[in-house]
Amino acid sequence: MSEERGRRALDDGWGRSAVDDEPGRSRAHLDPGFSGVHLDPGRSGAHGGGWAEEALDRLFRRVGETAEQVGARFPLYADPADGRWTSTGRGSWTGGFWAGLLWLRARHTDDDRHRSAAATATAGLAPWTDADTATRGLILWYGTAPATGDEAAGVLRARAARAALAAWEPKLGLVPWGAALGGPRLRARADGVPGLVPLLASAGPEGRAAATAHLHRHLELCLPGEGSRRPRPSWRRNEVDDWEPEPEPAPGWTRGEAWLLLAVADGLLLGETPSGGSELLTEAAELLIERCEFLTGPLVPPAETRHPDGPQDTSAAAITAVALLKLALVPGVPSASACAARAVAVLHRLTDAHLTRPGGPRPVGMLLDGCYDAPGGTAVRHELVWGDFFLALGLSALLGGVDLGHV
C-alpha cells in the first residue's frame, strides 16, 4: 500500500471534533506554580469528596504488596482471583511502568526507602538502553521521567535518548519497531510511539526533529484514511520498500488507539515543531477523538471494538485519561474542557468500579479488567502493571502531585 494514502489522510478531510467547547464553559486551568489540571476532584462535584486521594492510597498500598511479592523481578500481570503476579526478570516492554509506579509512590510519600526502591528498579532497566526496540520509549521514558531530582535516572534517560536517536532511520522517517521482542524488525506500530517521542526530543535539536518525524510517520500510516473508520495500528516494510498493513493487531484495538492519542498529546506538549507540526497534531488529536469515540464511547472500552461483548480493557481507559488530561493543557485544542471533564469521569469510573477495596477476597488496590492480549487469550481480565501506572499518574496529576508536561 502506498505511503501517499497516509499523507492524504493528514492533508485533507479532517473536520473538527463533534464535541467542542460549550459556550461559557470554563476549561481546565493551570496553577501558576504547577501545571497540573485543577478540577477539584477531592472536594466537590457529583462524585463526592476525597475519591481521588482514597483511590491513590489504595493503589500505593498495592504497590507495597507487589514489591514484596516480586522482589527484584518486574510485575507484568496479576491473577484477578488472588492477586498473584506473573513477573519477568528483565521487565520486557512493561518494566518502565513498574519503576515509574515506584517513583510515583516515592513522590507521594516522600519516603527515602521508597526512593531507594524506585532507584533500584530503574537501574534494572539499563540493559534496555541498547536493545533494538522502539518500546525503549515505554521502558526508559516512563521508568525515568517521574524520578524528579534523581541524578542516576537522569543519566540513564540521557543515555537512552542518545541510543534512540542513533536508531532513527532517516530513509524510513522513524525508529523501527526492532527485533528485540521478536518478529520482523522493519515494522511500525502504534505502541512504538508513546514514550519514544519525549525521549527522542530530550536529545537536543536533532532529537526533536527525529521525534517529530517519528510521530508524523506513524500518524501517516496509522490514522484512518478514506473509507476506514478506525486507525490501523501495525505496519510492515515489504520487499519492494513499501509499507503494508499487518492483520494483527487489527483496527479497533483500543489500547493502540489510546497509545496514539497519548503520543499526539506529548507531541503537542513539546511545543513548536517543524513545518507547522502543531497544527497538524491538533488536527490528528481531533480526528482520533472523533473516530475513536474518546469523548462519547464507553468510559471503559472493549479491548477490541470488533468484539464489543468481549473483555474490557481498563488499561486502555487509564492511558486515555492521561492523554486527555495532557490535551487539556495544550493551548488551542478545541475540545480541551471536554477532554478534562471526560478524563475525570474515566478515572472515577476506574476507581469506583474496577479498583478493589478493603474487606474483599482480593488484595486492596488492584485495577481489574485489564486485557493484555485478547486474540491470544492471555490475561484478559487481569491487573496490568501499565494500567496501574497510568491510573496512578492520572490521579497524581489531578491532585497536583505530577506535572504532566514532563511525564
Coordinates of C-alpha atoms in Angstrom, one line a residue:
M1 CA 0.0 0.0 0.0
S2 CA 1.4 3.4 -0.9
E3 CA 2.5 5.9 1.7
E4 CA 0.6 8.5 -0.3
R5 CA -2.6 7.1 1.2
G6 CA -1.5 8.1 4.7
R7 CA -0.3 11.5 3.6
R8 CA -3.7 12.3 2.1
A9 CA -5.3 11.4 5.5
L10 CA -3.0 14.0 7.1
D11 CA -3.7 16.7 4.5
D12 CA -7.4 16.8 4.0
G13 CA -10.8 15.5 5.1
W14 CA -10.4 16.3 8.8
G15 CA -13.2 18.3 10.4
R16 CA -13.3 19.4 14.0
S17 CA -14.5 17.0 16.7
A18 CA -18.2 16.6 17.2
V19 CA -17.6 17.5 20.8
D20 CA -16.3 21.1 21.1
D21 CA -16.2 23.6 24.0
E22 CA -19.6 24.7 25.1
P23 CA -20.1 28.5 25.1
G24 CA -19.4 29.9 28.5
R25 CA -17.9 26.7 29.9
S26 CA -14.6 27.2 31.6
R27 CA -11.7 25.0 30.6
A28 CA -9.3 23.3 32.9
H29 CA -6.7 25.8 34.1
L30 CA -3.2 25.8 35.2
D31 CA -1.9 26.6 38.7
P32 CA 0.8 29.3 38.1
G33 CA 3.2 27.3 40.3
F34 CA 2.3 23.9 38.9
S35 CA 1.0 22.6 35.6
G36 CA -1.5 20.0 37.0
V37 CA -5.1 20.2 35.9
H38 CA -7.3 21.7 38.6
L39 CA -10.8 20.1 38.7
D40 CA -11.2 19.8 42.4
P41 CA -11.6 16.0 42.4
G42 CA -11.4 15.7 46.2
R43 CA -13.8 18.5 47.3
S44 CA -16.9 18.8 45.2
G45 CA -18.9 17.6 42.2
A46 CA -21.1 14.7 41.5
H47 CA -18.5 12.2 42.5
G48 CA -18.3 13.4 46.1
G49 CA -15.2 14.4 48.1
G50 CA -12.0 12.6 48.5
W51 CA -12.3 9.8 46.0
A52 CA -9.1 10.5 44.1
E53 CA -7.0 10.7 47.3
E54 CA -8.6 7.5 48.6
A55 CA -8.1 5.7 45.3
L56 CA -4.4 6.7 45.1
D57 CA -3.8 5.5 48.7
R58 CA -5.3 2.1 47.6
L59 CA -3.0 2.0 44.6
F60 CA 0.1 2.7 46.6
R61 CA -0.9 0.1 49.2
R62 CA -1.0 -2.4 46.4
V63 CA 2.4 -1.2 45.1
G64 CA 3.9 -2.0 48.5
E65 CA 2.4 -5.5 48.5
T66 CA 3.6 -6.1 44.9
A67 CA 7.1 -5.1 45.7
E68 CA 7.2 -7.6 48.5
Q69 CA 5.8 -10.3 46.2
V70 CA 8.1 -9.8 43.1
G71 CA 11.3 -8.8 44.8
A72 CA 14.0 -7.9 42.2
R73 CA 11.7 -9.0 39.3
F74 CA 9.3 -6.9 37.3
P75 CA 5.5 -7.5 37.6
L76 CA 3.6 -8.0 34.4
Y77 CA 0.0 -9.0 35.1
A78 CA -1.8 -10.4 38.2
D79 CA -4.4 -13.0 38.6
P80 CA -7.8 -11.4 39.3
A81 CA -8.7 -14.1 41.8
D82 CA -5.8 -13.9 44.2
G83 CA -3.6 -11.0 43.0
R84 CA -0.5 -13.3 42.3
W85 CA 1.8 -11.6 39.8
T86 CA 3.3 -13.1 36.7
S87 CA 6.7 -11.4 36.6
T88 CA 9.7 -11.1 34.4
G89 CA 13.4 -11.0 35.2
R90 CA 14.3 -8.1 32.8
G91 CA 11.0 -6.3 32.6
S92 CA 10.1 -6.8 29.0
W93 CA 8.4 -3.7 27.4
T94 CA 6.5 -3.1 30.7
G95 CA 9.4 -2.7 33.1
G96 CA 9.4 1.0 33.0
F97 CA 5.9 1.2 34.3
W98 CA 6.9 -0.7 37.4
A99 CA 9.8 1.7 38.0
G100 CA 7.5 4.6 37.3
L101 CA 4.9 3.4 39.8
L102 CA 7.6 3.2 42.4
W103 CA 8.7 6.7 41.7
L104 CA 5.1 8.0 41.9
R105 CA 4.8 6.3 45.3
A106 CA 8.1 7.9 46.4
R107 CA 6.9 11.3 45.3
H108 CA 3.6 10.8 47.2
T109 CA 5.2 9.5 50.4
D110 CA 8.5 11.4 50.4
D111 CA 10.0 8.3 52.0
D112 CA 13.7 7.6 51.4
R113 CA 13.0 3.9 51.5
H114 CA 10.6 4.3 48.6
R115 CA 13.0 6.4 46.7
S116 CA 15.7 3.7 47.1
A117 CA 13.3 1.0 45.8
A118 CA 12.4 3.1 42.8
A119 CA 16.1 3.8 42.0
T120 CA 16.9 0.1 42.2
A121 CA 14.1 -0.8 39.8
T122 CA 15.2 2.0 37.4
A123 CA 18.8 0.8 37.4
G124 CA 17.5 -2.6 36.4
L125 CA 16.2 -1.1 33.1
A126 CA 19.7 -0.1 31.9
P127 CA 20.1 -3.2 29.6
W128 CA 17.2 -2.0 27.5
T129 CA 19.1 1.2 26.5
D130 CA 20.8 -0.5 23.6
A131 CA 18.1 -3.0 22.8
D132 CA 16.8 -3.0 19.2
T133 CA 13.2 -2.0 20.1
A134 CA 11.0 1.1 19.7
T135 CA 9.4 0.2 23.0
R136 CA 12.5 1.5 24.7
G137 CA 10.4 4.7 24.9
L138 CA 7.8 2.9 27.0
I139 CA 10.6 1.4 29.1
L140 CA 13.0 4.2 29.6
W141 CA 10.9 7.3 29.5
Y142 CA 8.2 6.2 31.9
G143 CA 10.8 4.5 34.1
T144 CA 12.8 7.7 34.5
A145 CA 10.6 10.7 33.8
P146 CA 8.8 10.6 37.2
A147 CA 12.2 10.4 39.0
T148 CA 12.4 14.1 39.7
G149 CA 15.8 15.1 41.1
D150 CA 17.4 11.6 40.8
E151 CA 20.8 12.0 39.1
A152 CA 21.2 8.4 38.1
A153 CA 17.7 8.3 36.5
G154 CA 18.6 11.4 34.5
V155 CA 21.9 9.9 33.3
L156 CA 20.1 6.7 32.2
R157 CA 17.4 8.8 30.4
A158 CA 20.1 10.8 28.6
R159 CA 21.9 7.7 27.5
A160 CA 18.7 6.1 26.3
A161 CA 17.8 9.2 24.3
R162 CA 21.1 9.2 22.5
A163 CA 20.7 5.5 21.7
A164 CA 17.2 6.0 20.4
L165 CA 18.4 8.8 18.2
A166 CA 21.2 6.6 16.9
A167 CA 18.5 4.0 15.9
W168 CA 16.4 6.6 14.0
E169 CA 16.5 5.8 10.2
P170 CA 16.1 8.9 8.1
K171 CA 15.1 6.9 5.0
L172 CA 12.1 5.5 6.9
G173 CA 11.5 8.6 8.9
L174 CA 11.2 6.6 12.1
V175 CA 12.8 4.3 14.7
P176 CA 11.9 0.8 13.5
W177 CA 9.9 -1.4 15.8
G178 CA 13.0 -3.6 16.1
A179 CA 13.8 -7.3 16.6
A180 CA 14.4 -7.4 20.4
L181 CA 10.9 -8.6 21.1
G182 CA 10.7 -11.0 18.2
G183 CA 9.2 -10.7 14.7
P184 CA 10.3 -8.7 11.7
R185 CA 12.4 -5.6 12.5
L186 CA 11.1 -3.2 9.9
R187 CA 7.7 -2.6 11.4
A188 CA 5.8 0.5 12.6
R189 CA 3.3 0.0 15.4
A190 CA 1.2 2.4 17.5
D191 CA 2.8 1.2 20.7
G192 CA 6.2 2.2 19.3
V193 CA 5.4 5.9 19.5
P194 CA 4.4 6.8 23.1
G195 CA 7.3 7.5 25.4
L196 CA 9.7 7.5 22.4
V197 CA 8.5 10.9 21.3
P198 CA 9.5 12.8 24.5
L199 CA 12.6 10.5 24.9
L200 CA 13.9 11.4 21.5
A201 CA 13.0 15.1 22.0
S202 CA 15.2 15.2 25.1
A203 CA 18.3 14.6 22.9
G204 CA 18.5 18.2 21.7
P205 CA 17.5 19.8 18.4
E206 CA 18.4 16.7 16.3
G207 CA 16.4 14.6 18.7
R208 CA 13.4 16.9 18.5
A209 CA 13.5 16.7 14.7
A210 CA 13.6 12.9 14.9
A211 CA 10.8 12.8 17.4
T212 CA 8.6 14.9 15.1
A213 CA 9.4 12.7 12.1
H214 CA 8.8 9.5 14.1
L215 CA 5.4 10.7 15.3
H216 CA 4.4 12.1 11.9
R217 CA 5.3 8.9 10.0
H218 CA 3.3 6.8 12.4
L219 CA 0.3 9.1 12.0
E220 CA 0.7 8.9 8.2
L221 CA 0.5 5.1 8.4
C222 CA -1.9 4.5 11.3
L223 CA -4.6 7.2 11.1
P224 CA -7.7 6.1 9.2
G225 CA -7.8 7.1 5.6
E226 CA -10.6 7.3 3.1
G227 CA -13.1 4.5 3.6
S228 CA -11.9 3.5 7.1
R229 CA -13.2 4.4 10.5
R230 CA -10.5 3.3 13.0
P231 CA -6.7 3.6 13.0
R232 CA -4.7 0.7 11.7
P233 CA -2.1 0.1 14.4
S234 CA 0.5 -2.1 12.8
W235 CA 2.5 -2.0 9.5
R236 CA 5.4 -3.8 7.9
R237 CA 8.0 -2.8 5.3
N238 CA 7.7 -5.2 2.4
E239 CA 10.2 -6.5 -0.2
V240 CA 9.6 -3.5 -2.5
D241 CA 10.3 -1.0 0.2
D242 CA 6.7 0.0 0.7
W243 CA 4.5 -0.2 3.9
E244 CA 1.7 -2.8 4.1
P245 CA -0.7 -3.3 7.0
E246 CA -0.4 -6.3 9.3
P247 CA -3.6 -8.3 10.2
E248 CA -2.9 -8.1 13.9
P249 CA -3.4 -6.0 15.9
A250 CA -6.4 -5.2 13.9
P251 CA -8.2 -1.9 13.6
G252 CA -10.3 -1.3 16.7
W253 CA -7.5 -2.3 19.2
T254 CA -8.5 0.3 21.8
R255 CA -5.2 0.3 23.6
G256 CA -3.4 1.0 20.4
E257 CA -5.8 4.0 19.8
A258 CA -5.0 5.2 23.3
W259 CA -1.3 4.9 22.6
L260 CA -1.6 7.1 19.5
L261 CA -3.6 9.8 21.4
L262 CA -1.0 9.8 24.1
A263 CA 1.8 10.3 21.6
V264 CA 0.0 13.1 19.9
A265 CA -0.6 14.8 23.2
D266 CA 3.0 14.5 24.1
G267 CA 4.0 15.9 20.7
L268 CA 1.8 18.9 21.3
L269 CA 3.2 19.5 24.7
L270 CA 6.7 19.6 23.3
G271 CA 5.7 22.9 21.7
E272 CA 6.7 24.3 18.3
T273 CA 7.6 21.6 15.8
P274 CA 9.0 22.0 12.3
S275 CA 6.7 22.6 9.2
G276 CA 3.6 23.6 11.0
G277 CA 3.6 20.4 13.1
S278 CA 1.5 21.8 15.9
E279 CA -1.5 22.5 13.7
L280 CA -1.1 19.0 12.1
L281 CA -1.1 17.4 15.5
T282 CA -4.1 19.3 16.7
E283 CA -6.0 18.0 13.7
A284 CA -4.7 14.5 14.4
A285 CA -6.0 14.8 18.0
E286 CA -9.4 15.9 16.9
L287 CA -9.6 13.1 14.3
L288 CA -8.7 10.5 16.9
I289 CA -11.1 11.9 19.4
E290 CA -13.9 11.7 16.9
R291 CA -13.2 8.4 15.2
C292 CA -12.2 6.5 18.3
E293 CA -15.1 8.0 20.4
F294 CA -12.8 9.1 23.2
L295 CA -15.4 11.6 24.5
T296 CA -18.5 9.7 23.6
G297 CA -17.9 5.9 23.8
P298 CA -17.8 3.7 26.9
L299 CA -15.7 5.0 29.7
V300 CA -14.0 1.7 29.8
P301 CA -13.9 0.4 26.2
P302 CA -13.8 -3.2 25.0
A303 CA -10.3 -4.4 24.2
E304 CA -11.4 -4.8 20.6
T305 CA -14.3 -2.8 19.1
R306 CA -15.0 -5.7 16.7
H307 CA -15.9 -7.7 19.8
P308 CA -18.0 -5.3 21.9
D309 CA -19.2 -8.1 24.2
G310 CA -15.6 -9.3 24.8
P311 CA -13.2 -8.3 27.5
Q312 CA -12.9 -4.7 28.5
D313 CA -9.5 -3.0 28.9
T314 CA -9.1 -0.8 31.9
S315 CA -5.5 -0.1 30.9
A316 CA -6.7 1.4 27.6
A317 CA -9.1 3.6 29.7
A318 CA -6.3 4.7 32.0
I319 CA -4.0 5.6 29.1
T320 CA -6.8 7.5 27.5
A321 CA -7.5 9.5 30.7
V322 CA -3.8 10.6 30.9
A323 CA -3.8 11.5 27.2
L324 CA -7.0 13.6 27.6
L325 CA -5.6 15.4 30.7
K326 CA -2.5 16.3 28.7
L327 CA -4.6 17.6 25.8
A328 CA -6.4 19.8 28.2
L329 CA -3.1 21.5 28.9
V330 CA -2.4 22.4 25.3
P331 CA -3.5 25.9 24.2
G332 CA -5.7 25.9 21.2
V333 CA -7.1 22.4 21.4
P334 CA -10.8 23.0 20.6
S335 CA -12.2 20.3 22.9
A336 CA -9.9 21.0 25.9
S337 CA -12.5 21.4 28.6
A338 CA -14.4 18.4 27.3
C339 CA -11.2 16.4 27.4
A340 CA -10.5 17.3 31.0
A341 CA -14.0 16.5 32.1
R342 CA -14.0 13.2 30.3
A343 CA -10.7 12.3 31.9
V344 CA -12.0 12.8 35.4
A345 CA -15.1 10.7 34.5
V346 CA -12.9 7.9 33.3
L347 CA -10.6 8.0 36.3
H348 CA -13.6 8.0 38.6
R349 CA -15.2 5.0 36.8
L350 CA -12.0 3.1 37.1
T351 CA -11.6 3.7 40.8
D352 CA -15.2 3.2 41.6
A353 CA -16.0 0.1 39.6
H354 CA -12.7 -1.7 38.9
L355 CA -10.3 -0.9 41.8
T356 CA -10.5 -3.4 44.7
R357 CA -11.4 -2.1 48.1
P358 CA -10.7 -3.3 51.7
G359 CA -12.8 -6.1 53.0
G360 CA -13.0 -8.3 49.9
P361 CA -11.3 -11.6 49.0
R362 CA -8.6 -9.9 46.9
P363 CA -5.8 -7.6 47.8
V364 CA -6.6 -3.9 48.0
G365 CA -5.8 -1.6 45.1
M366 CA -5.9 -4.0 42.2
L367 CA -7.1 -2.4 38.9
L368 CA -9.0 -5.3 37.5
D369 CA -10.4 -6.0 34.0
G370 CA -7.3 -5.1 32.0
C371 CA -6.8 -7.1 28.8
Y372 CA -3.2 -8.0 27.9
D373 CA -3.9 -10.0 24.7
A374 CA -7.4 -10.6 23.6
P375 CA -6.7 -12.6 20.4
G376 CA -4.3 -14.8 22.2
G377 CA -6.5 -15.2 25.3
T378 CA -3.6 -14.1 27.6
A379 CA -4.5 -12.2 30.8
V380 CA -7.8 -10.9 29.5
R381 CA -9.4 -9.8 32.8
H382 CA -6.3 -9.1 34.9
E383 CA -4.5 -6.4 36.8
L384 CA -1.8 -5.0 34.4
V385 CA 1.2 -3.1 35.6
W386 CA 0.8 -0.3 33.0
G387 CA -2.8 0.1 33.9
D388 CA -1.9 0.6 37.5
F389 CA 0.8 3.1 36.4
F390 CA -1.4 5.3 34.2
L391 CA -4.2 5.3 36.8
A392 CA -1.7 6.4 39.4
L393 CA -0.3 9.0 37.1
G394 CA -3.7 10.4 36.2
L395 CA -4.8 10.6 39.9
S396 CA -1.5 12.2 40.9
A397 CA -1.9 14.8 38.2
L398 CA -5.5 15.6 39.4
L399 CA -4.2 16.0 43.0
G400 CA -1.3 18.3 41.9
G401 CA 1.5 15.8 42.6
V402 CA 2.7 15.4 39.0
D403 CA 3.4 17.9 36.1
L404 CA 2.0 16.1 33.1
G405 CA 4.1 18.4 30.9
H406 CA 7.2 16.5 32.0
V407 CA 6.0 12.9 32.5

